[in-house]
Coordinates of C-alpha atoms and ligand atoms in Angstrom, one line a residue:
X1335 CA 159.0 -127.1 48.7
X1336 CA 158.6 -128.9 52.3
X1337 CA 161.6 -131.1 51.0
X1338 CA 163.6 -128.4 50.2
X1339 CA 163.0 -127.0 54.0
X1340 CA 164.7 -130.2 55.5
X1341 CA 168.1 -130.0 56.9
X1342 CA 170.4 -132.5 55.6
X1343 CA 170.5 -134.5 58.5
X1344 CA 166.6 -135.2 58.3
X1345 CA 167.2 -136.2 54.0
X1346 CA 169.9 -138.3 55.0
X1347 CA 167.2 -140.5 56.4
X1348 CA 164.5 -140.2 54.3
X1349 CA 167.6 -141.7 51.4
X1350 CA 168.2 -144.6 53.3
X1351 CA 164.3 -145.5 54.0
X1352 CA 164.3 -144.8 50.6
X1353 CA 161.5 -142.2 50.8
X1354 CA 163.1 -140.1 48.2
X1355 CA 165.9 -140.4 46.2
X1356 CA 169.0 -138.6 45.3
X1357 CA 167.6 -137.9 41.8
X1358 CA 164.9 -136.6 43.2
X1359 CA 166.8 -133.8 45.7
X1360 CA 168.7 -133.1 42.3
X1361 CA 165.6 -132.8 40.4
X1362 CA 163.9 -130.7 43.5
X1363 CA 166.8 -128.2 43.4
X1364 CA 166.9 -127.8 39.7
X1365 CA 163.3 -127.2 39.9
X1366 CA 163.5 -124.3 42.6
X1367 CA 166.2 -122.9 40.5
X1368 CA 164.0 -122.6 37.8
X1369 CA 161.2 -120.7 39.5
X1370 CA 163.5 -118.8 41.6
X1371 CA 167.1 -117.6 40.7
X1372 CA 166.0 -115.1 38.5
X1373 CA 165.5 -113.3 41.6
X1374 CA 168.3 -114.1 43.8
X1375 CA 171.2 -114.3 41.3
X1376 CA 173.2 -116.7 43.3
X1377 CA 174.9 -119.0 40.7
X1378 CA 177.1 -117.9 38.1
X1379 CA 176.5 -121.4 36.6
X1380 CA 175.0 -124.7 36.6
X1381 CA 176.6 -128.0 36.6
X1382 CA 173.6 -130.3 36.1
X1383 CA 175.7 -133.1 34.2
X1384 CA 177.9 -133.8 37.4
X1385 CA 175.2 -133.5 40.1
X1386 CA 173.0 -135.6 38.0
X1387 CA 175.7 -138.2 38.0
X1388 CA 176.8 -138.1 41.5
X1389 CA 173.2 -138.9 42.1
X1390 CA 172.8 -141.4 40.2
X1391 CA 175.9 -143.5 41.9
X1392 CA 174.2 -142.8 45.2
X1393 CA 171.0 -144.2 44.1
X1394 CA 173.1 -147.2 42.7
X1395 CA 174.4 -147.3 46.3
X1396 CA 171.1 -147.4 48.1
X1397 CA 169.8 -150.0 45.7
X1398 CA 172.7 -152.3 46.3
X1399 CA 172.4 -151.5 50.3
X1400 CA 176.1 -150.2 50.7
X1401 CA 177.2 -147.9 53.3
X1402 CA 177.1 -143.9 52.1
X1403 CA 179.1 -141.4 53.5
X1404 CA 177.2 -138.6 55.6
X1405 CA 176.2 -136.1 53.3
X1406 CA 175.6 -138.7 50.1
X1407 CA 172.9 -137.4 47.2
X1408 CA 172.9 -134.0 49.1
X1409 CA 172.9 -131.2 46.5
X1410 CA 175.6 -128.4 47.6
X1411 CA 176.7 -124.8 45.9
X1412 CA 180.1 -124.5 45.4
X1413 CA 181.3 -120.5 45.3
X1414 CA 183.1 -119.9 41.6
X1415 CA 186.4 -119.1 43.3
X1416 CA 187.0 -123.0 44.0
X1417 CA 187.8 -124.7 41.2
X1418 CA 185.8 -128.3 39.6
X1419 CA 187.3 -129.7 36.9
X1420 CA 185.3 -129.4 33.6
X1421 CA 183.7 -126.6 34.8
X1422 CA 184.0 -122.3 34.5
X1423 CA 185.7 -120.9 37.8
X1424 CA 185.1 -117.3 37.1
X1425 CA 185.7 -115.8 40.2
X1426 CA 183.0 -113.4 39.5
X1427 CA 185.5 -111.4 36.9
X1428 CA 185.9 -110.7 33.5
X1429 CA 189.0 -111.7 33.5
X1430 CA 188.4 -115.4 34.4
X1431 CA 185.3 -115.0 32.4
X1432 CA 185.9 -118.1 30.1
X1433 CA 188.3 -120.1 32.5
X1434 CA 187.6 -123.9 32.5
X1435 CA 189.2 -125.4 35.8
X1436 CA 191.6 -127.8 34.0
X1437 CA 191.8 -129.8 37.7
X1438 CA 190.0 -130.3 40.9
X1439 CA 190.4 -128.1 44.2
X1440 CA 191.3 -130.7 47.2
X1441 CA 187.9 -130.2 48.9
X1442 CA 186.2 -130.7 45.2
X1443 CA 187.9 -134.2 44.7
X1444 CA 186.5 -134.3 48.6
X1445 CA 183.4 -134.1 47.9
X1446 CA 183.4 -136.3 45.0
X1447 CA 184.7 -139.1 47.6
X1448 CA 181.9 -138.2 49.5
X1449 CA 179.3 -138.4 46.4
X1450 CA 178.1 -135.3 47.4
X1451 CA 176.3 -133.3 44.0
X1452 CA 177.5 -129.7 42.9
X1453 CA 174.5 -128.3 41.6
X1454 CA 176.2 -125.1 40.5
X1455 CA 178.8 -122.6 41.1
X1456 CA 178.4 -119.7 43.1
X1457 CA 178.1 -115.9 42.4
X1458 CA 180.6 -113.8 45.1
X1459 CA 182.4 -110.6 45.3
X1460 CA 185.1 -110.4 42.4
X1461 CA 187.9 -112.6 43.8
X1462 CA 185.8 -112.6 47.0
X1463 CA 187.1 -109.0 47.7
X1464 CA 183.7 -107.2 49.2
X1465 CA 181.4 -107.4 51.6
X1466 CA 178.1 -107.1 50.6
X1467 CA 178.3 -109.2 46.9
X1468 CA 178.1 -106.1 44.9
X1469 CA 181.2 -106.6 43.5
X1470 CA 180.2 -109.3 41.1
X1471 CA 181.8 -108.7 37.1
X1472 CA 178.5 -110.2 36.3
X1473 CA 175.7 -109.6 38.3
X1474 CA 174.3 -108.9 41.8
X1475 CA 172.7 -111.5 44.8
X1476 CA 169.5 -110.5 46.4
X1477 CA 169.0 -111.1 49.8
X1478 CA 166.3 -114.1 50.0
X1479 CA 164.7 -112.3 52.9
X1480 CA 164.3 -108.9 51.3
X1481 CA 165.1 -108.4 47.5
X1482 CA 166.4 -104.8 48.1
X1483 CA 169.0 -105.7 50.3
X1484 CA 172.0 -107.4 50.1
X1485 CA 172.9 -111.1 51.1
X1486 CA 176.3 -110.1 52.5
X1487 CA 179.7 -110.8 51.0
X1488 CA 182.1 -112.2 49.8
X1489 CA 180.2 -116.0 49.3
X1490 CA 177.1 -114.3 49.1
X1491 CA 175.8 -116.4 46.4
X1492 CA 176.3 -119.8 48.7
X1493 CA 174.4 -118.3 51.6
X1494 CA 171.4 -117.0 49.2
X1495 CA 171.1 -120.4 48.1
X1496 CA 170.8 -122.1 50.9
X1497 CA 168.9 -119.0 52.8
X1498 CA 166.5 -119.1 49.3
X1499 CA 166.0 -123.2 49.4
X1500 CA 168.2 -123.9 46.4
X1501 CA 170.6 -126.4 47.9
X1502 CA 170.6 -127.6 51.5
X1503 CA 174.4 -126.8 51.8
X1504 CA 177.2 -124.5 50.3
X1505 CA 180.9 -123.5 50.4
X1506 CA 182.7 -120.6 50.5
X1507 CA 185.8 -118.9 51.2
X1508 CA 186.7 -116.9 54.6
X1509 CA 189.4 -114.4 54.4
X1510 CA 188.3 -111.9 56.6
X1511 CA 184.4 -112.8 57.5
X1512 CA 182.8 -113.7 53.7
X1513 CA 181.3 -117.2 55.2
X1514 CA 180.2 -115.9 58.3
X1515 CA 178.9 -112.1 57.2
X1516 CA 176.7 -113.8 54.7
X1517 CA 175.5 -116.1 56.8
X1518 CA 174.2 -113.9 59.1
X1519 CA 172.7 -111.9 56.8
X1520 CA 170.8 -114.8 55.3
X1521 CA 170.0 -116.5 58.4
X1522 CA 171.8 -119.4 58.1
X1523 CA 174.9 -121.5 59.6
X1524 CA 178.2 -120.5 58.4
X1525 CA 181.6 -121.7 59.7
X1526 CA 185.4 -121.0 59.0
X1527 CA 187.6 -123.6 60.3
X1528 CA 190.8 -122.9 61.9
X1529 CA 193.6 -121.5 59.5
X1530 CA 194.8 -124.9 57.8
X1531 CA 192.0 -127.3 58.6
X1532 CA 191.0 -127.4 55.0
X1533 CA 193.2 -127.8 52.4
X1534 CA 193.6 -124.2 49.9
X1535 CA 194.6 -126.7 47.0
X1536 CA 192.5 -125.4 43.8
X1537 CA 191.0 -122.1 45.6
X1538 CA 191.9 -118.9 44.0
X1539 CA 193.8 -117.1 46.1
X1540 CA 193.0 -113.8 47.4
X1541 CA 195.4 -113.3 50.7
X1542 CA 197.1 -116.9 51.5
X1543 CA 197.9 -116.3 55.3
X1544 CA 194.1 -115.1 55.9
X1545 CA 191.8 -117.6 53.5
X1546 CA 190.1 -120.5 54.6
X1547 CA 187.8 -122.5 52.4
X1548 CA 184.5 -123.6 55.1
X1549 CA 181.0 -124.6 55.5
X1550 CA 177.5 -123.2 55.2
X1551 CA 174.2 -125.1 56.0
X1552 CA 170.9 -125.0 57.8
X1553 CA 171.7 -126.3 61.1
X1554 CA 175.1 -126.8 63.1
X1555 CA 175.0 -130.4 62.6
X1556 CA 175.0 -130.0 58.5
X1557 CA 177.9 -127.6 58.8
X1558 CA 179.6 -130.4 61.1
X1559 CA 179.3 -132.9 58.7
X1560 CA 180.5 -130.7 55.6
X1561 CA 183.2 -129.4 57.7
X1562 CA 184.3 -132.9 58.6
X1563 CA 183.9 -133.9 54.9
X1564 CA 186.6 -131.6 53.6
X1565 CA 188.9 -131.3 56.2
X1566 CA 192.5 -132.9 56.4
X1567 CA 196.1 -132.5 55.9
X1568 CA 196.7 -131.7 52.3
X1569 CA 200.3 -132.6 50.5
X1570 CA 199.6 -129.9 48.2
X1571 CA 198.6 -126.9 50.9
X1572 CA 201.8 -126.3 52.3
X1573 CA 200.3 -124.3 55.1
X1574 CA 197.4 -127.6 55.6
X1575 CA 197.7 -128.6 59.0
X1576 CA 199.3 -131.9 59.6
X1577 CA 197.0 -133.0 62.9
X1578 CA 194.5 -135.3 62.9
X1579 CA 190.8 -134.3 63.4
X1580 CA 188.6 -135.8 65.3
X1581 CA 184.6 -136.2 63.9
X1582 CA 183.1 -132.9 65.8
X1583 CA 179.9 -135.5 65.5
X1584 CA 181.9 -137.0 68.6
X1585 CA 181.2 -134.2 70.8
X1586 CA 178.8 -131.9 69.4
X1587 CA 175.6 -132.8 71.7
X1588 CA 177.8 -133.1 74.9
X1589 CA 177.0 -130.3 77.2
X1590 CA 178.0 -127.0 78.0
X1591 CA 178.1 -126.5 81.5
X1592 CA 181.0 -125.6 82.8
X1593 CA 182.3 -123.5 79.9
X1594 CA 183.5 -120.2 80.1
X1595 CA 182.1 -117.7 77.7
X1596 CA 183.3 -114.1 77.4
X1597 CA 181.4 -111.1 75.5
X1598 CA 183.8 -109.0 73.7
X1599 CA 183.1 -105.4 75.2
X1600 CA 184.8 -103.7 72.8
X1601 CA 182.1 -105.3 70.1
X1602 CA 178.8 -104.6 72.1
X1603 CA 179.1 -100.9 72.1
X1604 CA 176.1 -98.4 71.6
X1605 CA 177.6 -98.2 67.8
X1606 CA 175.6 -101.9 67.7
X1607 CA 172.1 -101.4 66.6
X1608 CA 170.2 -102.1 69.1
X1609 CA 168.3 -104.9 67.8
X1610 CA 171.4 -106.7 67.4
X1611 CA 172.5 -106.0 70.5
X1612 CA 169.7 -107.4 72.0
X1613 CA 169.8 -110.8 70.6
X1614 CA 173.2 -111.1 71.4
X1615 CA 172.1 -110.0 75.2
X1616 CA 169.7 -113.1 75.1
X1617 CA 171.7 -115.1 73.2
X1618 CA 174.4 -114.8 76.3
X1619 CA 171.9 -115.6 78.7
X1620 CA 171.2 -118.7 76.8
X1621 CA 174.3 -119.9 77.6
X1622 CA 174.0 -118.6 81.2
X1623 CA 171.1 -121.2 81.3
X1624 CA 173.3 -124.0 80.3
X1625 CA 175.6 -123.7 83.0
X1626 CA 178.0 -121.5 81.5
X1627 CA 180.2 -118.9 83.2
X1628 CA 179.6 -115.1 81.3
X1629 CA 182.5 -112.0 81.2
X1630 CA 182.7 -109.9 79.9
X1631 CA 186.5 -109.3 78.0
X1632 CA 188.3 -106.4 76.7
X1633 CA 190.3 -106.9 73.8
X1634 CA 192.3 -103.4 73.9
X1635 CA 193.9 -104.1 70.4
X1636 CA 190.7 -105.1 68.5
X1637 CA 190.3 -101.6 66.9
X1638 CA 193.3 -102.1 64.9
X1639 CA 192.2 -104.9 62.9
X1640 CA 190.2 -103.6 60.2
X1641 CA 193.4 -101.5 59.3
X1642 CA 195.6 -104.0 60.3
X1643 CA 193.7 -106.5 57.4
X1644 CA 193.4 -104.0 55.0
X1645 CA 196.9 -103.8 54.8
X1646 CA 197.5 -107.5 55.0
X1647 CA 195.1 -108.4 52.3
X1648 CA 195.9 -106.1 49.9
X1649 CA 199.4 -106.5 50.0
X1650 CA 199.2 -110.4 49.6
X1651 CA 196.4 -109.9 47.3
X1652 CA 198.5 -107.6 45.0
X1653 CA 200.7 -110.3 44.9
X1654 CA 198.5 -113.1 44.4
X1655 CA 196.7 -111.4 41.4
X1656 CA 200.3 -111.1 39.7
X1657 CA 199.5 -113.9 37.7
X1658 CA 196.4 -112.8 35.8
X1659 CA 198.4 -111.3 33.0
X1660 CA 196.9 -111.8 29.9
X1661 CA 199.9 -114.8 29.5
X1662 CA 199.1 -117.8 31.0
X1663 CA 195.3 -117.9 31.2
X1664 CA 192.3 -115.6 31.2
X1665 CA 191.1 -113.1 29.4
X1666 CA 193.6 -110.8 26.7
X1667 CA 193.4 -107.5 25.6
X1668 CA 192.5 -107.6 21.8
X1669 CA 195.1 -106.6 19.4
X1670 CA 197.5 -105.0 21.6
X1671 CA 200.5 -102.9 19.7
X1672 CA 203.1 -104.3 22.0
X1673 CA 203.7 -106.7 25.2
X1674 CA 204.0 -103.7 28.1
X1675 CA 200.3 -102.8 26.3
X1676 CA 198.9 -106.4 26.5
X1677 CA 200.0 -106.6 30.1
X1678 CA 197.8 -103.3 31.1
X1679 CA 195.1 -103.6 29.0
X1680 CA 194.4 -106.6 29.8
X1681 CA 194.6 -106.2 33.7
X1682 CA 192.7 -102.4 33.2
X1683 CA 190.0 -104.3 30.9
X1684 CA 189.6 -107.5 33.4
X1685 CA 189.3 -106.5 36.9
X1686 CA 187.0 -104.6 38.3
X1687 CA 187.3 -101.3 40.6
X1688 CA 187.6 -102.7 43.8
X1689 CA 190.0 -105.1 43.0
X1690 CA 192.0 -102.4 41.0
X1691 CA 191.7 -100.8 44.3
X1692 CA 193.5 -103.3 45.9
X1693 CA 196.1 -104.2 43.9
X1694 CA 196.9 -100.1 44.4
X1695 CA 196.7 -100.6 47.9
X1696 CA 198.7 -103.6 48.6
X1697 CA 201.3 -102.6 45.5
X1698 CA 202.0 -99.5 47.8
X1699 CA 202.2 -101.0 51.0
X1700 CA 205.2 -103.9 49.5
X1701 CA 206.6 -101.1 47.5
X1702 CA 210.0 -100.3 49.1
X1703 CA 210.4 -97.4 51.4
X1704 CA 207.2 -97.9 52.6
X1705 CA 207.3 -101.6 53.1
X1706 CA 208.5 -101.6 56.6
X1707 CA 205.9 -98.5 57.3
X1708 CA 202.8 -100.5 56.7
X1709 CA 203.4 -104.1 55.6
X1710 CA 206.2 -105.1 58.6
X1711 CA 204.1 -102.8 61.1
X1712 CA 200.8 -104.0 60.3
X1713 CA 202.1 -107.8 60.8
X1714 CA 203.6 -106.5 63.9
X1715 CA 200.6 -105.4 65.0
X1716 CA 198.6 -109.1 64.1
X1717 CA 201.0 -110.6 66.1
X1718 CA 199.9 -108.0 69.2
X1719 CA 195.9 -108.7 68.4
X1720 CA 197.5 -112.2 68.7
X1721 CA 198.7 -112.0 72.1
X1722 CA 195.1 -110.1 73.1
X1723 CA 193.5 -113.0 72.2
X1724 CA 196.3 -115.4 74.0
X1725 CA 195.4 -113.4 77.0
X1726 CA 191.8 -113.9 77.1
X1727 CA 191.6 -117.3 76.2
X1728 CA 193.5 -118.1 79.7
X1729 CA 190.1 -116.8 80.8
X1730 CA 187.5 -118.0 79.0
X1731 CA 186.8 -120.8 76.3
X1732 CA 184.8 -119.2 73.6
X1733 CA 184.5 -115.4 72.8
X1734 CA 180.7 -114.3 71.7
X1735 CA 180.0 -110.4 70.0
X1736 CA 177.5 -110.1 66.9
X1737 CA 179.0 -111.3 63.8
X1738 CA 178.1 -108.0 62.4
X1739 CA 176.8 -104.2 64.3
X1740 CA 174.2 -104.1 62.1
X1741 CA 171.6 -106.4 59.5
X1742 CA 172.0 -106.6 55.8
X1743 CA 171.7 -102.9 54.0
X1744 CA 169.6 -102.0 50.8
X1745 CA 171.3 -102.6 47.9
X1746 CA 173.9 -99.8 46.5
X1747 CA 173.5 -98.3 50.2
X1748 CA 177.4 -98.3 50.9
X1749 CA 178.7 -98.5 47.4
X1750 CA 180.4 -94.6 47.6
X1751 CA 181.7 -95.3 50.9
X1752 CA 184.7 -98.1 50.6
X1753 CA 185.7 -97.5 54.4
X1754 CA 181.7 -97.7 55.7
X1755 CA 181.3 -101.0 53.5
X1756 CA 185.5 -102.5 55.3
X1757 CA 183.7 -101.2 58.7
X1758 CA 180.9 -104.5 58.7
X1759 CA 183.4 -106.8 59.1
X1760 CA 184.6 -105.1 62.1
X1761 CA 183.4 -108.8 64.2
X1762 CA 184.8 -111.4 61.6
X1763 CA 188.3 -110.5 60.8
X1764 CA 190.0 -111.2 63.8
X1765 CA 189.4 -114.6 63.8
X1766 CA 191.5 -114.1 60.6
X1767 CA 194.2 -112.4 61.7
X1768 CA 194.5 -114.8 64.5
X1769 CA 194.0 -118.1 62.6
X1770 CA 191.0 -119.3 64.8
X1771 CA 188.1 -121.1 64.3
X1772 CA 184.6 -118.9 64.0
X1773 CA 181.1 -119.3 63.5
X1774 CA 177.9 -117.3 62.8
X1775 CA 174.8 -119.0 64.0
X1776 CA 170.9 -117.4 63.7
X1777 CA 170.2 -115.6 66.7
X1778 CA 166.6 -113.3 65.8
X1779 CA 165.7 -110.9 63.3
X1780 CA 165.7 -106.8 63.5
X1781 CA 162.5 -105.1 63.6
X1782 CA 162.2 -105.3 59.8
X1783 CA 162.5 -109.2 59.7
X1784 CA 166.3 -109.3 58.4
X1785 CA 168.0 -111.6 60.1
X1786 CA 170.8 -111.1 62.8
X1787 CA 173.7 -113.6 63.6
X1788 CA 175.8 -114.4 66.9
X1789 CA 179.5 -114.4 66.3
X1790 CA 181.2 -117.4 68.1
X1791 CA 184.9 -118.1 68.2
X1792 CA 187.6 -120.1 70.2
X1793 CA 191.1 -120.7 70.3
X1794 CA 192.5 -121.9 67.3
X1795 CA 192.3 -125.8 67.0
X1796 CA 188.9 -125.7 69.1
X1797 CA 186.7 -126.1 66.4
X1798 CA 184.8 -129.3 67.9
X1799 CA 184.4 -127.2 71.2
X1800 CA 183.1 -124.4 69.0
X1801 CA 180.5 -126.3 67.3
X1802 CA 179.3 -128.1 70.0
X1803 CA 178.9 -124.7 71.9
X1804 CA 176.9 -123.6 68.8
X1805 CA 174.7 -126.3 68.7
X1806 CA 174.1 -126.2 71.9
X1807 CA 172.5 -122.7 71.3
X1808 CA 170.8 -124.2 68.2
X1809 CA 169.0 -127.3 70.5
X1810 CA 167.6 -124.7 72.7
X1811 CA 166.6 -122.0 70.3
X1812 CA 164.3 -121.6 67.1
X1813 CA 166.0 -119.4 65.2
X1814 CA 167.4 -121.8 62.8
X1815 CA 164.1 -123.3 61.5
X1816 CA 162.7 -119.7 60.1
X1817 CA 162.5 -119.7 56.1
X1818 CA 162.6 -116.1 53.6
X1819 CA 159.1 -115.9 52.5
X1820 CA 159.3 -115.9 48.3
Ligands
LIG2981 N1 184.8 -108.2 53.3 C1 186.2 -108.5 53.4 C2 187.0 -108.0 52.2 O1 186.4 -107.3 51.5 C3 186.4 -110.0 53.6 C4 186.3 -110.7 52.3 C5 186.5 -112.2 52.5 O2 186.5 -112.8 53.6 N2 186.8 -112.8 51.4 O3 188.1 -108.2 52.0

């Protein structure tokens, strides 16, 4: 277990003294698995022949005394909406049920370069539309600090694991707050690169302009790595960024002082519980410590965003989805008396409610008539959130708020309310709608022990600044090194 606690950064050097080996922190995994997952229900499935030899190669490595990359022999959870060849990618649906990923997702073949093992693939919100995991085809994620509640959504399966001790890192997909909701909710790291840092290549898509593929880990310096890892300009991402990034390792322990930080008011309101609140409060003053300036900033437009998303997601999502027809892959209706009957049956028979939801939703909103009513107006309004955000970032460098009003809920808690369950991700899905780098970071824990997380984002391409601002917290603060008592 007290291996299992580590962060990468400390296993990294008990590999190369040779203290342990990367069969071993397979073996240890596989082991907590075992005891564990029948109570957290983070993976969907297990891919023990490939982490077993990826392991094996960096134990070949060490032997022979060649260099490894960074995060070499570290076992990772990969959510099951980015695909590994060989392997399911469900998606968490019915539909996708028996897919095998005939090819690799960019940041998979990454992390093969970077011998890093996928011990399984990770449970999520059907086609990572949800907030609180629920919305799993095939079963539901317990939250490893409270079994009753929920770890958060959409990758809430990679933040249990790593919250619950079963890998020591994890991806997931961002398209409106799913690495950083769940990451707060679990106590842990979680971080969503700027829009086209990391390459979409082999992610199912669920709203192209919004997803981003990014990190979770134990400690800012993990997610650093893993970020570093799989980021890049991508041939086959034609919205990848073509810049080159720098190693955030470069910066990351430089100080702080000097920077500006504003507190979003319109995110601090008495509609935070106060718990939360509070540990924001002290979080600020943390920062005040360091040297930095504090605002506090309005962002007038911020209110729109949750309908402004809704709109935006769905629509691209209804689009996206097209494709899951019964024709080309997937699951089929059986026996179906013609082809118009195939088509529906098999869509009303593989997806689930919320994403039939959606496909309603965004359908209407392309549908013409009512295309330049709600599509056109609502990316009208993004670009006006946009310019809010311009504005404040002549101001200040980084933007702080809770990454969500309140910690996770009991399970089934907001399940007959879809517009309660879209209000949590009222702090994450600006950063979205903007394109800008985000991340959640432990912060303290609510009077019933769930932990809360601070919301930290900065101009788009800042994502070094924003990390080393975040570990900078980390360094001075405890928060980090708690552990879900199982
Ligand atoms: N919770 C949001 C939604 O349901 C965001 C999901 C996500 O980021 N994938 O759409």
């Amino acid at each position: 277990m007290e291996l299992l606690k580590k962060t990468a950064v400390e296993i990294r050097q008990m590999l190369l003294k040779k203290e342990v080996s990367a069969q071993d922190l397979v073996d240890a995994a596989y082991k907590r698995i075992d005891t564990i997952e029948e109570k957290i229900g983070a993976y969907n499935c297990l891919t023990k022949e490939y982490a077993l030899e990826t392991a094996k190669k960096v134990d070949e490595k060490i032997a022979k005394g060649e260099n490894l990359p960074p995060l070499a022999g570290i076992p990772l959870a990969l959510k099951d909406n980015i695909n590994l060849k060989g392997y399911k990618t469900t998606a968490s649906s019915k539909i996708l049920e028996n897919f095998v990923s005939p090819y690799d997702a960019t940041v998979s073949l990454k992390l093969k370069e970077n011998l890093i093992p996928v011990i399984g693939k990770t449970n999520l919100d059907e086609f990572a539309m949800g907030s609180s995991n629920e919305n799993s085809a095939f079963k539901k994620v317990h939250n490893p600090y409270n079994l009753n509640k929920v770890p958060g959504g959409s990758s809430g399966g990679s933040a249990a694991s790593v919250a619950a001790l079963e890998s020591y890192l994890a991806l997931g997909s961002d398209t409106g707050g799913s690495i950083r909701l769940p990451a707060s909710f679990c106590g842990i790291t979680g971080f969503k690169p700027t829009y086209g840092r990391v390459s979409r290549y082999g992610l199912i898509a669920f709203a192209s302009s919004l997803d981003q593929i990014g990190p979770f880990g134990r400690c800012v310096e993990d997610v650093a790595n893993l970020y570093f890892a799989i980021a890049g300009n991508d041939k086959k991402d034609s919205t990848s960024l073509n810049m080159k990034i720098e190693n955030p390792l470069g910066t990351l322990k430089n100080p702080v002082k000097g920077l500006k930080i504003g507190v979003i008011k319109e995110l601090l309101t008495d509609d935070v519980d106060e718990d939360v609140k509070n540990a924001i409060i002290s979080a600020v003053k943390i920062y005040e410590k360091s040297g930095c300036t504090i605002k506090e900033i309005s962002l007038p437009l911020l209110k729109h965003s949750i309908g402004i998303y809704y709109i935006v997601a769905t629509a691209e999502a209804s689009s996206n989805l097209a494709r899951f027809d019964g024709v080309k892959y997937g699951y089929r209706t059986k026996n179906p008396s013609n082809l118009m009957e195939m088509y529906t049956k098999t869509r009303q028979e593989g997806f689930g409610d919320e994403v039939k939801r959606r496909i309603m939703l965004g359908t209407y909103a392309l549908s013409s008539g009512y295309y330049d009513a709600y599509y056109k107006k609502a990316q009208q309004m993004r670009r006006l959130v946009k310019e809010d955000f311009d504005r404040a970032f002549k101001e200040v460098d980084l933007l702080v708020s809770p990454t969500c009003p309140n910690t996770a809920f009991e399970l089934g808690s907001r399940n007959d309310d879809p517009i309660k369950m879209y209000l949590t991700d009222v702090g994450t899905i600006c950063a979205n709608l903007i394109g800008s780098p985000a991340i959640s970071i432990p912060c303290g824990f609510d009077k019933s022990g769930m932990p809360i997380g601070a919301h930290l984002l900065a101009d788009c391409f800042n994502d070094n600044l924003l990390l080393q601002a975040a570990y900078n917290y980390e360094a001075q603060t405890e928060f980090n090194k708690y552990f879900a008592k199982l």
